[in-house]
Amino acid sequence: MTRLINGLHHVTALAGGAQKNLNFYAGILGLRLLKKTINFDAPDVYHLYYGDETGSPGSIMTFFPYGTIPRGRKGTSQLTYTAFSVPTESLGFWMDRLNKYSIAFDKPQKRFNETYLRFEDPDGLGIELVANDEDTRTGWQDSSIDPDKAIRGFHSVTLHETKGEPTLNLLTGLMQHTVVADGEGLFRLQAGNGGPGTYVDVLASTASLRGQQGAGTVHHVAFSTDSDETQLEIRGQLEEAGLGVTPVADRNYFHSIYFREPGGILFEIATNPPGFAIDEKPDELGSRLMLPGWYEPRRASIEAGLEPIELKGF
Ligand code: ZN
């Protein structure tokens, strides 16, 4: 069987203010600002990308900071928690750091034998840090955080469904995941080589209302595929299964297809190439506003419409 899915690629969420978003993800969490561009469908809104040094698939968190849009609500048919992977011995450091920046967090909890911290970003987006010693990735080394303690990339995402089975069937079928643990209504799946960055937790529970889109909610989760060829192969299978998959869209840094999984969460499958160095040098990623070619003639007016942002004081 050809491998069509490797694990997570990126998570994209809606945010409020761009500066607060930058301070939280690049400042407090110490991710690299990889790309400062615009929402290709709404050029008056930034699209900010964060991740490791090169923006490896499985490390990329992206935001549309819409400014003053209302907050959403966590609930079913939604990706409710995005978990990042950190070394076990760094957990004390992270608790001190969250305290330092007055970010409230729940006391450490355990899931599938791993300890994690749960908190929210400034817009209420669910974030976790999962302590583990199986992650060999390096993360972004050049933030104000000691490289030994830095976030390595994603650990997992939690998909909150009312019924788990249809989503599990899709993930374990066409999407080539395997169930590696389960308990208390929660299933852990992995793709590709497994390990942090490939985990998807499916939570089946009717205890919450349906999630509502707004600031502080995830818009979609993207899974990684190796190439345009593997993308077309899985696209054909998704189409045949009646999942209403879109045509391939060029997102400049990757190529994307989208569809809704049976529980209602928007899924994307994104190619690993070409990556973030397509329009900036690797050591200059995120340093200036990048526009796709068709928007370049409008650069002056687009720039004038965006809030200037800068990382200072971290
Ligand atoms: Zn996406």
PDB file of C-alpha atoms and ligand atoms in Angstrom:
ATOM      1  CA  MET A   1       0.000   0.000   0.000  1.00  0.00           C
ATOM      2  CA  THR A   2       1.355   3.426  -0.915  1.00  0.00           C
ATOM      3  CA  ARG A   3       1.639   5.713   2.058  1.00  0.00           C
ATOM      4  CA  LEU A   4      -0.724   8.600   1.392  1.00  0.00           C
ATOM      5  CA  ILE A   5      -0.799  10.220   4.863  1.00  0.00           C
ATOM      6  CA  ASN A   6       2.240  10.826   7.092  1.00  0.00           C
ATOM      7  CA  GLY A   7       0.678  12.514  10.119  1.00  0.00           C
ATOM      8  CA  LEU A   8      -0.354  16.074  10.962  1.00  0.00           C
ATOM      9  CA  HIS A   9       0.693  18.921   8.669  1.00  0.00           C
ATOM     10  CA  HIS A  10      -0.805  22.088  10.178  1.00  0.00           C
ATOM     11  CA  VAL A  11      -3.669  23.419  12.272  1.00  0.00           C
ATOM     12  CA  THR A  12      -5.375  26.681  11.294  1.00  0.00           C
ATOM     13  CA  ALA A  13      -7.413  28.715  13.775  1.00  0.00           C
ATOM     14  CA  LEU A  14      -9.249  32.019  14.030  1.00  0.00           C
ATOM     15  CA  ALA A  15      -7.861  34.684  16.329  1.00  0.00           C
ATOM     16  CA  GLY A  16      -8.582  38.217  17.496  1.00  0.00           C
ATOM     17  CA  GLY A  17      -5.715  40.710  17.515  1.00  0.00           C
ATOM     18  CA  ALA A  18      -2.577  39.918  15.500  1.00  0.00           C
ATOM     19  CA  GLN A  19      -0.096  41.409  17.988  1.00  0.00           C
ATOM     20  CA  LYS A  20      -1.521  39.393  20.896  1.00  0.00           C
ATOM     21  CA  ASN A  21      -1.361  36.278  18.738  1.00  0.00           C
ATOM     22  CA  LEU A  22       2.298  36.940  17.864  1.00  0.00           C
ATOM     23  CA  ASN A  23       3.184  37.601  21.509  1.00  0.00           C
ATOM     24  CA  PHE A  24       1.593  34.347  22.615  1.00  0.00           C
ATOM     25  CA  TYR A  25       2.878  31.924  19.983  1.00  0.00           C
ATOM     26  CA  ALA A  26       6.278  33.393  19.093  1.00  0.00           C
ATOM     27  CA  GLY A  27       6.890  35.130  22.434  1.00  0.00           C
ATOM     28  CA  ILE A  28       5.533  32.952  25.232  1.00  0.00           C
ATOM     29  CA  LEU A  29       5.496  29.555  23.478  1.00  0.00           C
ATOM     30  CA  GLY A  30       8.712  30.308  21.561  1.00  0.00           C
ATOM     31  CA  LEU A  31       7.619  29.091  18.127  1.00  0.00           C
ATOM     32  CA  ARG A  32       9.248  30.613  15.068  1.00  0.00           C
ATOM     33  CA  LEU A  33       7.188  33.116  13.098  1.00  0.00           C
ATOM     34  CA  LEU A  34       7.647  31.361   9.750  1.00  0.00           C
ATOM     35  CA  LYS A  35       5.536  33.453   7.481  1.00  0.00           C
ATOM     36  CA  LYS A  36       3.671  36.715   7.603  1.00  0.00           C
ATOM     37  CA  THR A  37       1.232  36.733   4.732  1.00  0.00           C
ATOM     38  CA  ILE A  38      -2.453  37.453   4.163  1.00  0.00           C
ATOM     39  CA  ASN A  39      -5.617  35.417   3.956  1.00  0.00           C
ATOM     40  CA  PHE A  40      -5.661  34.791   0.199  1.00  0.00           C
ATOM     41  CA  ASP A  41      -9.467  35.059   0.265  1.00  0.00           C
ATOM     42  CA  ALA A  42      -9.552  38.196   2.476  1.00  0.00           C
ATOM     43  CA  PRO A  43      -6.410  40.310   1.926  1.00  0.00           C
ATOM     44  CA  ASP A  44      -7.218  42.706   4.769  1.00  0.00           C
ATOM     45  CA  VAL A  45      -6.494  39.904   7.263  1.00  0.00           C
ATOM     46  CA  TYR A  46      -3.074  38.460   8.080  1.00  0.00           C
ATOM     47  CA  HIS A  47      -2.263  34.795   7.790  1.00  0.00           C
ATOM     48  CA  LEU A  48       0.445  34.089  10.383  1.00  0.00           C
ATOM     49  CA  TYR A  49       2.367  30.810  10.378  1.00  0.00           C
ATOM     50  CA  TYR A  50       4.372  29.511  13.338  1.00  0.00           C
ATOM     51  CA  GLY A  51       6.457  26.362  13.739  1.00  0.00           C
ATOM     52  CA  ASP A  52       9.963  24.961  13.956  1.00  0.00           C
ATOM     53  CA  GLU A  53      13.041  26.258  12.126  1.00  0.00           C
ATOM     54  CA  THR A  54      11.928  25.318   8.612  1.00  0.00           C
ATOM     55  CA  GLY A  55       8.213  24.864   9.153  1.00  0.00           C
ATOM     56  CA  SER A  56       8.302  21.077   9.122  1.00  0.00           C
ATOM     57  CA  PRO A  57       4.934  19.436   8.564  1.00  0.00           C
ATOM     58  CA  GLY A  58       3.664  18.468  11.994  1.00  0.00           C
ATOM     59  CA  SER A  59       4.910  21.686  13.606  1.00  0.00           C
ATOM     60  CA  ILE A  60       2.886  24.354  11.792  1.00  0.00           C
ATOM     61  CA  MET A  61       0.206  26.377  13.605  1.00  0.00           C
ATOM     62  CA  THR A  62      -1.458  29.098  11.555  1.00  0.00           C
ATOM     63  CA  PHE A  63      -3.908  31.893  12.340  1.00  0.00           C
ATOM     64  CA  PHE A  64      -6.258  34.331  10.713  1.00  0.00           C
ATOM     65  CA  PRO A  65      -6.318  37.197  13.250  1.00  0.00           C
ATOM     66  CA  TYR A  66      -9.610  38.878  12.417  1.00  0.00           C
ATOM     67  CA  GLY A  67      -9.309  41.637  15.028  1.00  0.00           C
ATOM     68  CA  THR A  68     -12.658  42.148  16.669  1.00  0.00           C
ATOM     69  CA  ILE A  69     -14.716  39.100  15.603  1.00  0.00           C
ATOM     70  CA  PRO A  70     -16.729  37.453  18.399  1.00  0.00           C
ATOM     71  CA  ARG A  71     -15.299  34.496  20.261  1.00  0.00           C
ATOM     72  CA  GLY A  72     -16.444  31.042  19.265  1.00  0.00           C
ATOM     73  CA  ARG A  73     -17.446  28.224  21.583  1.00  0.00           C
ATOM     74  CA  LYS A  74     -15.725  24.896  22.161  1.00  0.00           C
ATOM     75  CA  GLY A  75     -17.911  21.890  21.506  1.00  0.00           C
ATOM     76  CA  THR A  76     -18.672  18.922  19.346  1.00  0.00           C
ATOM     77  CA  SER A  77     -17.858  18.717  15.626  1.00  0.00           C
ATOM     78  CA  GLN A  78     -14.733  20.678  16.434  1.00  0.00           C
ATOM     79  CA  LEU A  79     -11.022  20.271  17.012  1.00  0.00           C
ATOM     80  CA  THR A  80     -11.003  21.409  20.647  1.00  0.00           C
ATOM     81  CA  TYR A  81      -7.369  20.992  21.785  1.00  0.00           C
ATOM     82  CA  THR A  82      -4.111  21.305  19.908  1.00  0.00           C
ATOM     83  CA  ALA A  83      -1.285  19.664  21.823  1.00  0.00           C
ATOM     84  CA  PHE A  84       2.406  20.480  21.463  1.00  0.00           C
ATOM     85  CA  SER A  85       5.190  18.089  22.444  1.00  0.00           C
ATOM     86  CA  VAL A  86       7.767  19.065  25.101  1.00  0.00           C
ATOM     87  CA  PRO A  87      10.488  17.077  26.915  1.00  0.00           C
ATOM     88  CA  THR A  88       9.371  15.520  30.205  1.00  0.00           C
ATOM     89  CA  GLU A  89      11.916  17.377  32.304  1.00  0.00           C
ATOM     90  CA  SER A  90      10.755  20.753  30.930  1.00  0.00           C
ATOM     91  CA  LEU A  91       7.294  20.671  32.500  1.00  0.00           C
ATOM     92  CA  GLY A  92       8.356  22.654  35.601  1.00  0.00           C
ATOM     93  CA  PHE A  93       9.926  25.288  33.366  1.00  0.00           C
ATOM     94  CA  TRP A  94       6.685  25.593  31.398  1.00  0.00           C
ATOM     95  CA  MET A  95       4.573  25.994  34.529  1.00  0.00           C
ATOM     96  CA  ASP A  96       6.903  28.786  35.715  1.00  0.00           C
ATOM     97  CA  ARG A  97       6.751  30.421  32.311  1.00  0.00           C
ATOM     98  CA  LEU A  98       2.951  30.339  32.110  1.00  0.00           C
ATOM     99  CA  ASN A  99       2.800  31.817  35.621  1.00  0.00           C
ATOM    100  CA  LYS A 100       5.261  34.520  34.630  1.00  0.00           C
ATOM    101  CA  TYR A 101       2.927  35.638  31.851  1.00  0.00           C
ATOM    102  CA  SER A 102      -0.213  35.216  34.000  1.00  0.00           C
ATOM    103  CA  ILE A 103      -1.615  32.394  31.888  1.00  0.00           C
ATOM    104  CA  ALA A 104      -3.898  30.209  33.964  1.00  0.00           C
ATOM    105  CA  PHE A 105      -3.462  26.462  33.493  1.00  0.00           C
ATOM    106  CA  ASP A 106      -5.101  23.391  34.963  1.00  0.00           C
ATOM    107  CA  LYS A 107      -3.010  21.234  37.264  1.00  0.00           C
ATOM    108  CA  PRO A 108      -1.063  18.604  35.293  1.00  0.00           C
ATOM    109  CA  GLN A 109      -3.301  15.759  34.080  1.00  0.00           C
ATOM    110  CA  LYS A 110      -2.588  12.317  32.616  1.00  0.00           C
ATOM    111  CA  ARG A 111      -3.796  10.801  29.384  1.00  0.00           C
ATOM    112  CA  PHE A 112      -2.509   7.490  28.051  1.00  0.00           C
ATOM    113  CA  ASN A 113       0.356   7.610  30.592  1.00  0.00           C
ATOM    114  CA  GLU A 114       1.558  11.039  29.499  1.00  0.00           C
ATOM    115  CA  THR A 115       1.363  14.165  31.650  1.00  0.00           C
ATOM    116  CA  TYR A 116       0.007  17.290  30.041  1.00  0.00           C
ATOM    117  CA  LEU A 117      -0.741  20.913  30.864  1.00  0.00           C
ATOM    118  CA  ARG A 118      -3.907  22.476  29.506  1.00  0.00           C
ATOM    119  CA  PHE A 119      -4.508  26.192  29.006  1.00  0.00           C
ATOM    120  CA  GLU A 120      -5.952  28.672  26.529  1.00  0.00           C
ATOM    121  CA  ASP A 121      -4.464  31.246  24.207  1.00  0.00           C
ATOM    122  CA  PRO A 122      -5.626  34.915  24.497  1.00  0.00           C
ATOM    123  CA  ASP A 123      -8.733  34.143  22.415  1.00  0.00           C
ATOM    124  CA  GLY A 124      -9.679  30.981  24.307  1.00  0.00           C
ATOM    125  CA  LEU A 125      -8.152  28.446  21.896  1.00  0.00           C
ATOM    126  CA  GLY A 126      -7.463  25.127  23.639  1.00  0.00           C
ATOM    127  CA  ILE A 127      -3.741  24.382  23.919  1.00  0.00           C
ATOM    128  CA  GLU A 128      -1.880  21.578  25.666  1.00  0.00           C
ATOM    129  CA  LEU A 129       1.757  20.782  26.313  1.00  0.00           C
ATOM    130  CA  VAL A 130       2.333  17.027  26.452  1.00  0.00           C
ATOM    131  CA  ALA A 131       5.465  15.823  28.246  1.00  0.00           C
ATOM    132  CA  ASN A 132       7.185  12.862  26.637  1.00  0.00           C
ATOM    133  CA  ASP A 133      10.636  11.486  25.930  1.00  0.00           C
ATOM    134  CA  GLU A 134       9.962   9.875  22.574  1.00  0.00           C
ATOM    135  CA  ASP A 135      10.206  13.018  20.447  1.00  0.00           C
ATOM    136  CA  THR A 136      13.473  13.282  18.485  1.00  0.00           C
ATOM    137  CA  ARG A 137      12.617  16.564  16.727  1.00  0.00           C
ATOM    138  CA  THR A 138      14.536  19.685  17.734  1.00  0.00           C
ATOM    139  CA  GLY A 139      11.960  22.481  17.530  1.00  0.00           C
ATOM    140  CA  TRP A 140      12.945  26.148  17.096  1.00  0.00           C
ATOM    141  CA  GLN A 141      16.307  26.722  18.746  1.00  0.00           C
ATOM    142  CA  ASP A 142      16.591  30.468  18.448  1.00  0.00           C
ATOM    143  CA  SER A 143      13.806  31.813  20.645  1.00  0.00           C
ATOM    144  CA  SER A 144      14.308  33.080  24.192  1.00  0.00           C
ATOM    145  CA  ILE A 145      13.654  29.520  25.430  1.00  0.00           C
ATOM    146  CA  ASP A 146      16.465  27.092  26.198  1.00  0.00           C
ATOM    147  CA  PRO A 147      16.579  24.556  23.309  1.00  0.00           C
ATOM    148  CA  ASP A 148      16.366  21.704  25.861  1.00  0.00           C
ATOM    149  CA  LYS A 149      12.918  22.939  26.852  1.00  0.00           C
ATOM    150  CA  ALA A 150      11.542  24.147  23.525  1.00  0.00           C
ATOM    151  CA  ILE A 151       8.369  22.879  21.912  1.00  0.00           C
ATOM    152  CA  ARG A 152       9.278  20.104  19.422  1.00  0.00           C
ATOM    153  CA  GLY A 153       6.204  20.417  17.216  1.00  0.00           C
ATOM    154  CA  PHE A 154       2.698  19.045  17.533  1.00  0.00           C
ATOM    155  CA  HIS A 155       2.013  16.100  19.761  1.00  0.00           C
ATOM    156  CA  SER A 156      -1.643  15.487  18.866  1.00  0.00           C
ATOM    157  CA  VAL A 157      -5.010  17.057  18.218  1.00  0.00           C
ATOM    158  CA  THR A 158      -8.322  16.220  19.889  1.00  0.00           C
ATOM    159  CA  LEU A 159     -11.345  15.843  17.641  1.00  0.00           C
ATOM    160  CA  HIS A 160     -14.533  16.195  19.662  1.00  0.00           C
ATOM    161  CA  GLU A 161     -17.369  14.239  18.061  1.00  0.00           C
ATOM    162  CA  THR A 162     -20.854  13.249  19.146  1.00  0.00           C
ATOM    163  CA  LYS A 163     -20.321   9.811  17.591  1.00  0.00           C
ATOM    164  CA  GLY A 164     -16.807   8.482  17.235  1.00  0.00           C
ATOM    165  CA  GLU A 165     -17.365   5.616  14.859  1.00  0.00           C
ATOM    166  CA  PRO A 166     -17.844   7.352  11.490  1.00  0.00           C
ATOM    167  CA  THR A 167     -14.730   9.491  12.066  1.00  0.00           C
ATOM    168  CA  LEU A 168     -12.721   6.509  13.286  1.00  0.00           C
ATOM    169  CA  ASN A 169     -13.782   4.546  10.215  1.00  0.00           C
ATOM    170  CA  LEU A 170     -12.569   7.298   7.896  1.00  0.00           C
ATOM    171  CA  LEU A 171      -9.269   7.717   9.736  1.00  0.00           C
ATOM    172  CA  THR A 172      -8.501   4.004   9.961  1.00  0.00           C
ATOM    173  CA  GLY A 173      -9.706   3.366   6.414  1.00  0.00           C
ATOM    174  CA  LEU A 174      -8.903   5.809   3.634  1.00  0.00           C
ATOM    175  CA  MET A 175      -6.718   7.961   5.854  1.00  0.00           C
ATOM    176  CA  GLN A 176      -4.391   5.125   6.888  1.00  0.00           C
ATOM    177  CA  HIS A 177      -4.355   5.679  10.659  1.00  0.00           C
ATOM    178  CA  THR A 178      -4.224   2.900  13.255  1.00  0.00           C
ATOM    179  CA  VAL A 179      -5.748   2.909  16.736  1.00  0.00           C
ATOM    180  CA  VAL A 180      -2.938   2.684  19.290  1.00  0.00           C
ATOM    181  CA  ALA A 181      -4.840   3.247  22.562  1.00  0.00           C
ATOM    182  CA  ASP A 182      -8.357   3.742  23.854  1.00  0.00           C
ATOM    183  CA  GLY A 183     -10.208   4.310  27.089  1.00  0.00           C
ATOM    184  CA  GLU A 184     -13.052   6.357  28.598  1.00  0.00           C
ATOM    185  CA  GLY A 185     -14.549   7.304  25.247  1.00  0.00           C
ATOM    186  CA  LEU A 186     -11.208   8.483  23.877  1.00  0.00           C
ATOM    187  CA  PHE A 187      -9.334   6.809  21.015  1.00  0.00           C
ATOM    188  CA  ARG A 188      -5.736   7.558  20.054  1.00  0.00           C
ATOM    189  CA  LEU A 189      -4.719   7.001  16.451  1.00  0.00           C
ATOM    190  CA  GLN A 190      -1.448   7.457  14.668  1.00  0.00           C
ATOM    191  CA  ALA A 191      -0.353   7.669  11.051  1.00  0.00           C
ATOM    192  CA  GLY A 192       2.851   6.984   9.149  1.00  0.00           C
ATOM    193  CA  ASN A 193       5.841   6.254  11.385  1.00  0.00           C
ATOM    194  CA  GLY A 194       3.852   7.120  14.520  1.00  0.00           C
ATOM    195  CA  GLY A 195       5.000   9.224  17.467  1.00  0.00           C
ATOM    196  CA  PRO A 196       4.353  12.868  18.403  1.00  0.00           C
ATOM    197  CA  GLY A 197       3.105  14.862  15.429  1.00  0.00           C
ATOM    198  CA  THR A 198       1.164  11.897  14.046  1.00  0.00           C
ATOM    199  CA  TYR A 199      -1.388  11.401  16.840  1.00  0.00           C
ATOM    200  CA  VAL A 200      -5.098  12.130  16.545  1.00  0.00           C
ATOM    201  CA  ASP A 201      -7.291  11.672  19.609  1.00  0.00           C
ATOM    202  CA  VAL A 202     -10.973  11.131  18.886  1.00  0.00           C
ATOM    203  CA  LEU A 203     -13.252  11.983  21.800  1.00  0.00           C
ATOM    204  CA  ALA A 204     -16.836  10.763  21.490  1.00  0.00           C
ATOM    205  CA  SER A 205     -19.152  12.576  23.867  1.00  0.00           C
ATOM    206  CA  THR A 206     -22.518  14.288  23.749  1.00  0.00           C
ATOM    207  CA  ALA A 207     -21.888  16.194  26.977  1.00  0.00           C
ATOM    208  CA  SER A 208     -21.170  19.480  25.141  1.00  0.00           C
ATOM    209  CA  LEU A 209     -23.117  21.617  22.726  1.00  0.00           C
ATOM    210  CA  ARG A 210     -22.020  21.809  19.133  1.00  0.00           C
ATOM    211  CA  GLY A 211     -18.956  24.020  18.744  1.00  0.00           C
ATOM    212  CA  GLN A 212     -19.415  27.463  17.258  1.00  0.00           C
ATOM    213  CA  GLN A 213     -16.878  29.079  14.947  1.00  0.00           C
ATOM    214  CA  GLY A 214     -15.319  32.350  16.067  1.00  0.00           C
ATOM    215  CA  ALA A 215     -12.090  33.715  17.535  1.00  0.00           C
ATOM    216  CA  GLY A 216     -10.369  31.036  19.569  1.00  0.00           C
ATOM    217  CA  THR A 217     -11.605  28.083  17.540  1.00  0.00           C
ATOM    218  CA  VAL A 218      -9.877  25.875  15.008  1.00  0.00           C
ATOM    219  CA  HIS A 219     -10.936  26.318  11.397  1.00  0.00           C
ATOM    220  CA  HIS A 220      -9.392  23.128  10.032  1.00  0.00           C
ATOM    221  CA  VAL A 221      -6.694  20.515  10.534  1.00  0.00           C
ATOM    222  CA  ALA A 222      -4.377  19.486   7.716  1.00  0.00           C
ATOM    223  CA  PHE A 223      -2.734  16.106   7.252  1.00  0.00           C
ATOM    224  CA  SER A 224       0.574  15.689   5.437  1.00  0.00           C
ATOM    225  CA  THR A 225       1.058  13.889   2.142  1.00  0.00           C
ATOM    226  CA  ASP A 226       4.391  13.488   0.328  1.00  0.00           C
ATOM    227  CA  SER A 227       3.663  14.870  -3.120  1.00  0.00           C
ATOM    228  CA  ASP A 228       1.142  16.067  -5.704  1.00  0.00           C
ATOM    229  CA  GLU A 229       0.896  12.447  -6.871  1.00  0.00           C
ATOM    230  CA  THR A 230      -0.010  11.003  -3.470  1.00  0.00           C
ATOM    231  CA  GLN A 231      -2.443  13.890  -2.990  1.00  0.00           C
ATOM    232  CA  LEU A 232      -4.236  13.098  -6.242  1.00  0.00           C
ATOM    233  CA  GLU A 233      -4.358   9.429  -5.321  1.00  0.00           C
ATOM    234  CA  ILE A 234      -6.102  10.039  -2.017  1.00  0.00           C
ATOM    235  CA  ARG A 235      -8.259  12.745  -3.583  1.00  0.00           C
ATOM    236  CA  GLY A 236      -9.593  10.152  -6.028  1.00  0.00           C
ATOM    237  CA  GLN A 237     -10.407   7.795  -3.165  1.00  0.00           C
ATOM    238  CA  LEU A 238     -12.138  10.509  -1.135  1.00  0.00           C
ATOM    239  CA  GLU A 239     -14.196  11.517  -4.156  1.00  0.00           C
ATOM    240  CA  GLU A 240     -15.193   7.922  -4.784  1.00  0.00           C
ATOM    241  CA  ALA A 241     -16.273   7.635  -1.142  1.00  0.00           C
ATOM    242  CA  GLY A 242     -18.600  10.622  -1.649  1.00  0.00           C
ATOM    243  CA  LEU A 243     -16.771  12.959   0.735  1.00  0.00           C
ATOM    244  CA  GLY A 244     -17.196  16.093  -1.389  1.00  0.00           C
ATOM    245  CA  VAL A 245     -13.495  16.857  -1.695  1.00  0.00           C
ATOM    246  CA  THR A 246     -12.449  20.179  -3.314  1.00  0.00           C
ATOM    247  CA  PRO A 247     -10.140  20.542  -6.307  1.00  0.00           C
ATOM    248  CA  VAL A 248      -6.449  21.136  -5.497  1.00  0.00           C
ATOM    249  CA  ALA A 249      -5.802  24.712  -4.289  1.00  0.00           C
ATOM    250  CA  ASP A 250      -2.372  26.348  -4.529  1.00  0.00           C
ATOM    251  CA  ARG A 251      -1.527  27.733  -1.075  1.00  0.00           C
ATOM    252  CA  ASN A 252       1.927  28.911  -2.202  1.00  0.00           C
ATOM    253  CA  TYR A 253       3.757  26.915   0.531  1.00  0.00           C
ATOM    254  CA  PHE A 254       1.819  23.697  -0.093  1.00  0.00           C
ATOM    255  CA  HIS A 255      -1.016  22.377  -2.247  1.00  0.00           C
ATOM    256  CA  SER A 256      -4.291  21.604  -0.541  1.00  0.00           C
ATOM    257  CA  ILE A 257      -7.525  19.687  -0.806  1.00  0.00           C
ATOM    258  CA  TYR A 258     -10.382  20.037   1.687  1.00  0.00           C
ATOM    259  CA  PHE A 259     -13.381  17.982   2.766  1.00  0.00           C
ATOM    260  CA  ARG A 260     -15.584  17.552   5.848  1.00  0.00           C
ATOM    261  CA  GLU A 261     -15.161  14.384   7.836  1.00  0.00           C
ATOM    262  CA  PRO A 262     -18.429  12.665   8.828  1.00  0.00           C
ATOM    263  CA  GLY A 263     -18.548  14.434  12.222  1.00  0.00           C
ATOM    264  CA  GLY A 264     -18.392  17.864  10.542  1.00  0.00           C
ATOM    265  CA  ILE A 265     -14.775  18.926  11.137  1.00  0.00           C
ATOM    266  CA  LEU A 266     -13.019  20.450   8.125  1.00  0.00           C
ATOM    267  CA  PHE A 267     -10.046  18.315   7.061  1.00  0.00           C
ATOM    268  CA  GLU A 268      -7.310  19.317   4.633  1.00  0.00           C
ATOM    269  CA  ILE A 269      -4.623  17.207   3.015  1.00  0.00           C
ATOM    270  CA  ALA A 270      -1.527  19.308   2.243  1.00  0.00           C
ATOM    271  CA  THR A 271       1.613  18.439   0.309  1.00  0.00           C
ATOM    272  CA  ASN A 272       4.964  18.677   2.088  1.00  0.00           C
ATOM    273  CA  PRO A 273       6.624  20.574  -0.789  1.00  0.00           C
ATOM    274  CA  PRO A 274       7.353  23.281  -1.727  1.00  0.00           C
ATOM    275  CA  GLY A 275       7.624  24.655   1.842  1.00  0.00           C
ATOM    276  CA  PHE A 276       8.296  28.089   3.324  1.00  0.00           C
ATOM    277  CA  ALA A 277      11.644  28.829   1.665  1.00  0.00           C
ATOM    278  CA  ILE A 278       9.925  29.238  -1.707  1.00  0.00           C
ATOM    279  CA  ASP A 279       9.752  33.052  -1.342  1.00  0.00           C
ATOM    280  CA  GLU A 280      12.160  33.908   1.523  1.00  0.00           C
ATOM    281  CA  LYS A 281      15.649  32.754   2.492  1.00  0.00           C
ATOM    282  CA  PRO A 282      15.603  30.110   5.255  1.00  0.00           C
ATOM    283  CA  ASP A 283      17.237  32.496   7.762  1.00  0.00           C
ATOM    284  CA  GLU A 284      14.834  35.324   6.915  1.00  0.00           C
ATOM    285  CA  LEU A 285      11.530  33.462   7.201  1.00  0.00           C
ATOM    286  CA  GLY A 286       8.741  35.603   8.607  1.00  0.00           C
ATOM    287  CA  SER A 287      10.679  38.848   8.381  1.00  0.00           C
ATOM    288  CA  ARG A 288       8.539  40.672   5.819  1.00  0.00           C
ATOM    289  CA  LEU A 289       5.003  40.613   4.515  1.00  0.00           C
ATOM    290  CA  MET A 290       4.834  38.045   1.714  1.00  0.00           C
ATOM    291  CA  LEU A 291       2.114  38.286  -0.909  1.00  0.00           C
ATOM    292  CA  PRO A 292       1.230  35.851  -3.663  1.00  0.00           C
ATOM    293  CA  GLY A 293       2.088  37.275  -7.087  1.00  0.00           C
ATOM    294  CA  TRP A 294      -1.457  38.266  -7.974  1.00  0.00           C
ATOM    295  CA  TYR A 295      -1.653  40.584  -4.934  1.00  0.00           C
ATOM    296  CA  GLU A 296       1.770  42.269  -5.434  1.00  0.00           C
ATOM    297  CA  PRO A 297       0.351  45.169  -7.503  1.00  0.00           C
ATOM    298  CA  ARG A 298      -1.823  46.027  -4.480  1.00  0.00           C
ATOM    299  CA  ARG A 299       0.966  45.756  -1.866  1.00  0.00           C
ATOM    300  CA  ALA A 300       0.862  49.397  -0.719  1.00  0.00           C
ATOM    301  CA  SER A 301      -2.863  49.404  -0.005  1.00  0.00           C
ATOM    302  CA  ILE A 302      -2.776  45.930   1.559  1.00  0.00           C
ATOM    303  CA  GLU A 303       0.070  46.917   3.895  1.00  0.00           C
ATOM    304  CA  ALA A 304      -1.715  50.123   4.848  1.00  0.00           C
ATOM    305  CA  GLY A 305      -4.780  48.100   5.882  1.00  0.00           C
ATOM    306  CA  LEU A 306      -2.909  45.751   8.247  1.00  0.00           C
ATOM    307  CA  GLU A 307      -1.984  46.422  11.877  1.00  0.00           C
ATOM    308  CA  PRO A 308       1.842  46.592  12.104  1.00  0.00           C
ATOM    309  CA  ILE A 309       3.114  43.787  14.356  1.00  0.00           C
ATOM    310  CA  GLU A 310       6.482  43.171  15.965  1.00  0.00           C
ATOM    311  CA  LEU A 311       7.839  40.746  18.548  1.00  0.00           C
ATOM    312  CA  LYS A 312       9.359  42.740  21.401  1.00  0.00           C
ATOM    313  CA  GLY A 313      10.223  42.029  25.014  1.00  0.00           C
ATOM    314  CA  PHE A 314      10.516  38.231  25.010  1.00  0.00           C
TER     315      PHE A 314
HETATM  316 ZN    ZN B   1      -4.815  24.761   5.884  1.00  0.00          ZN
END
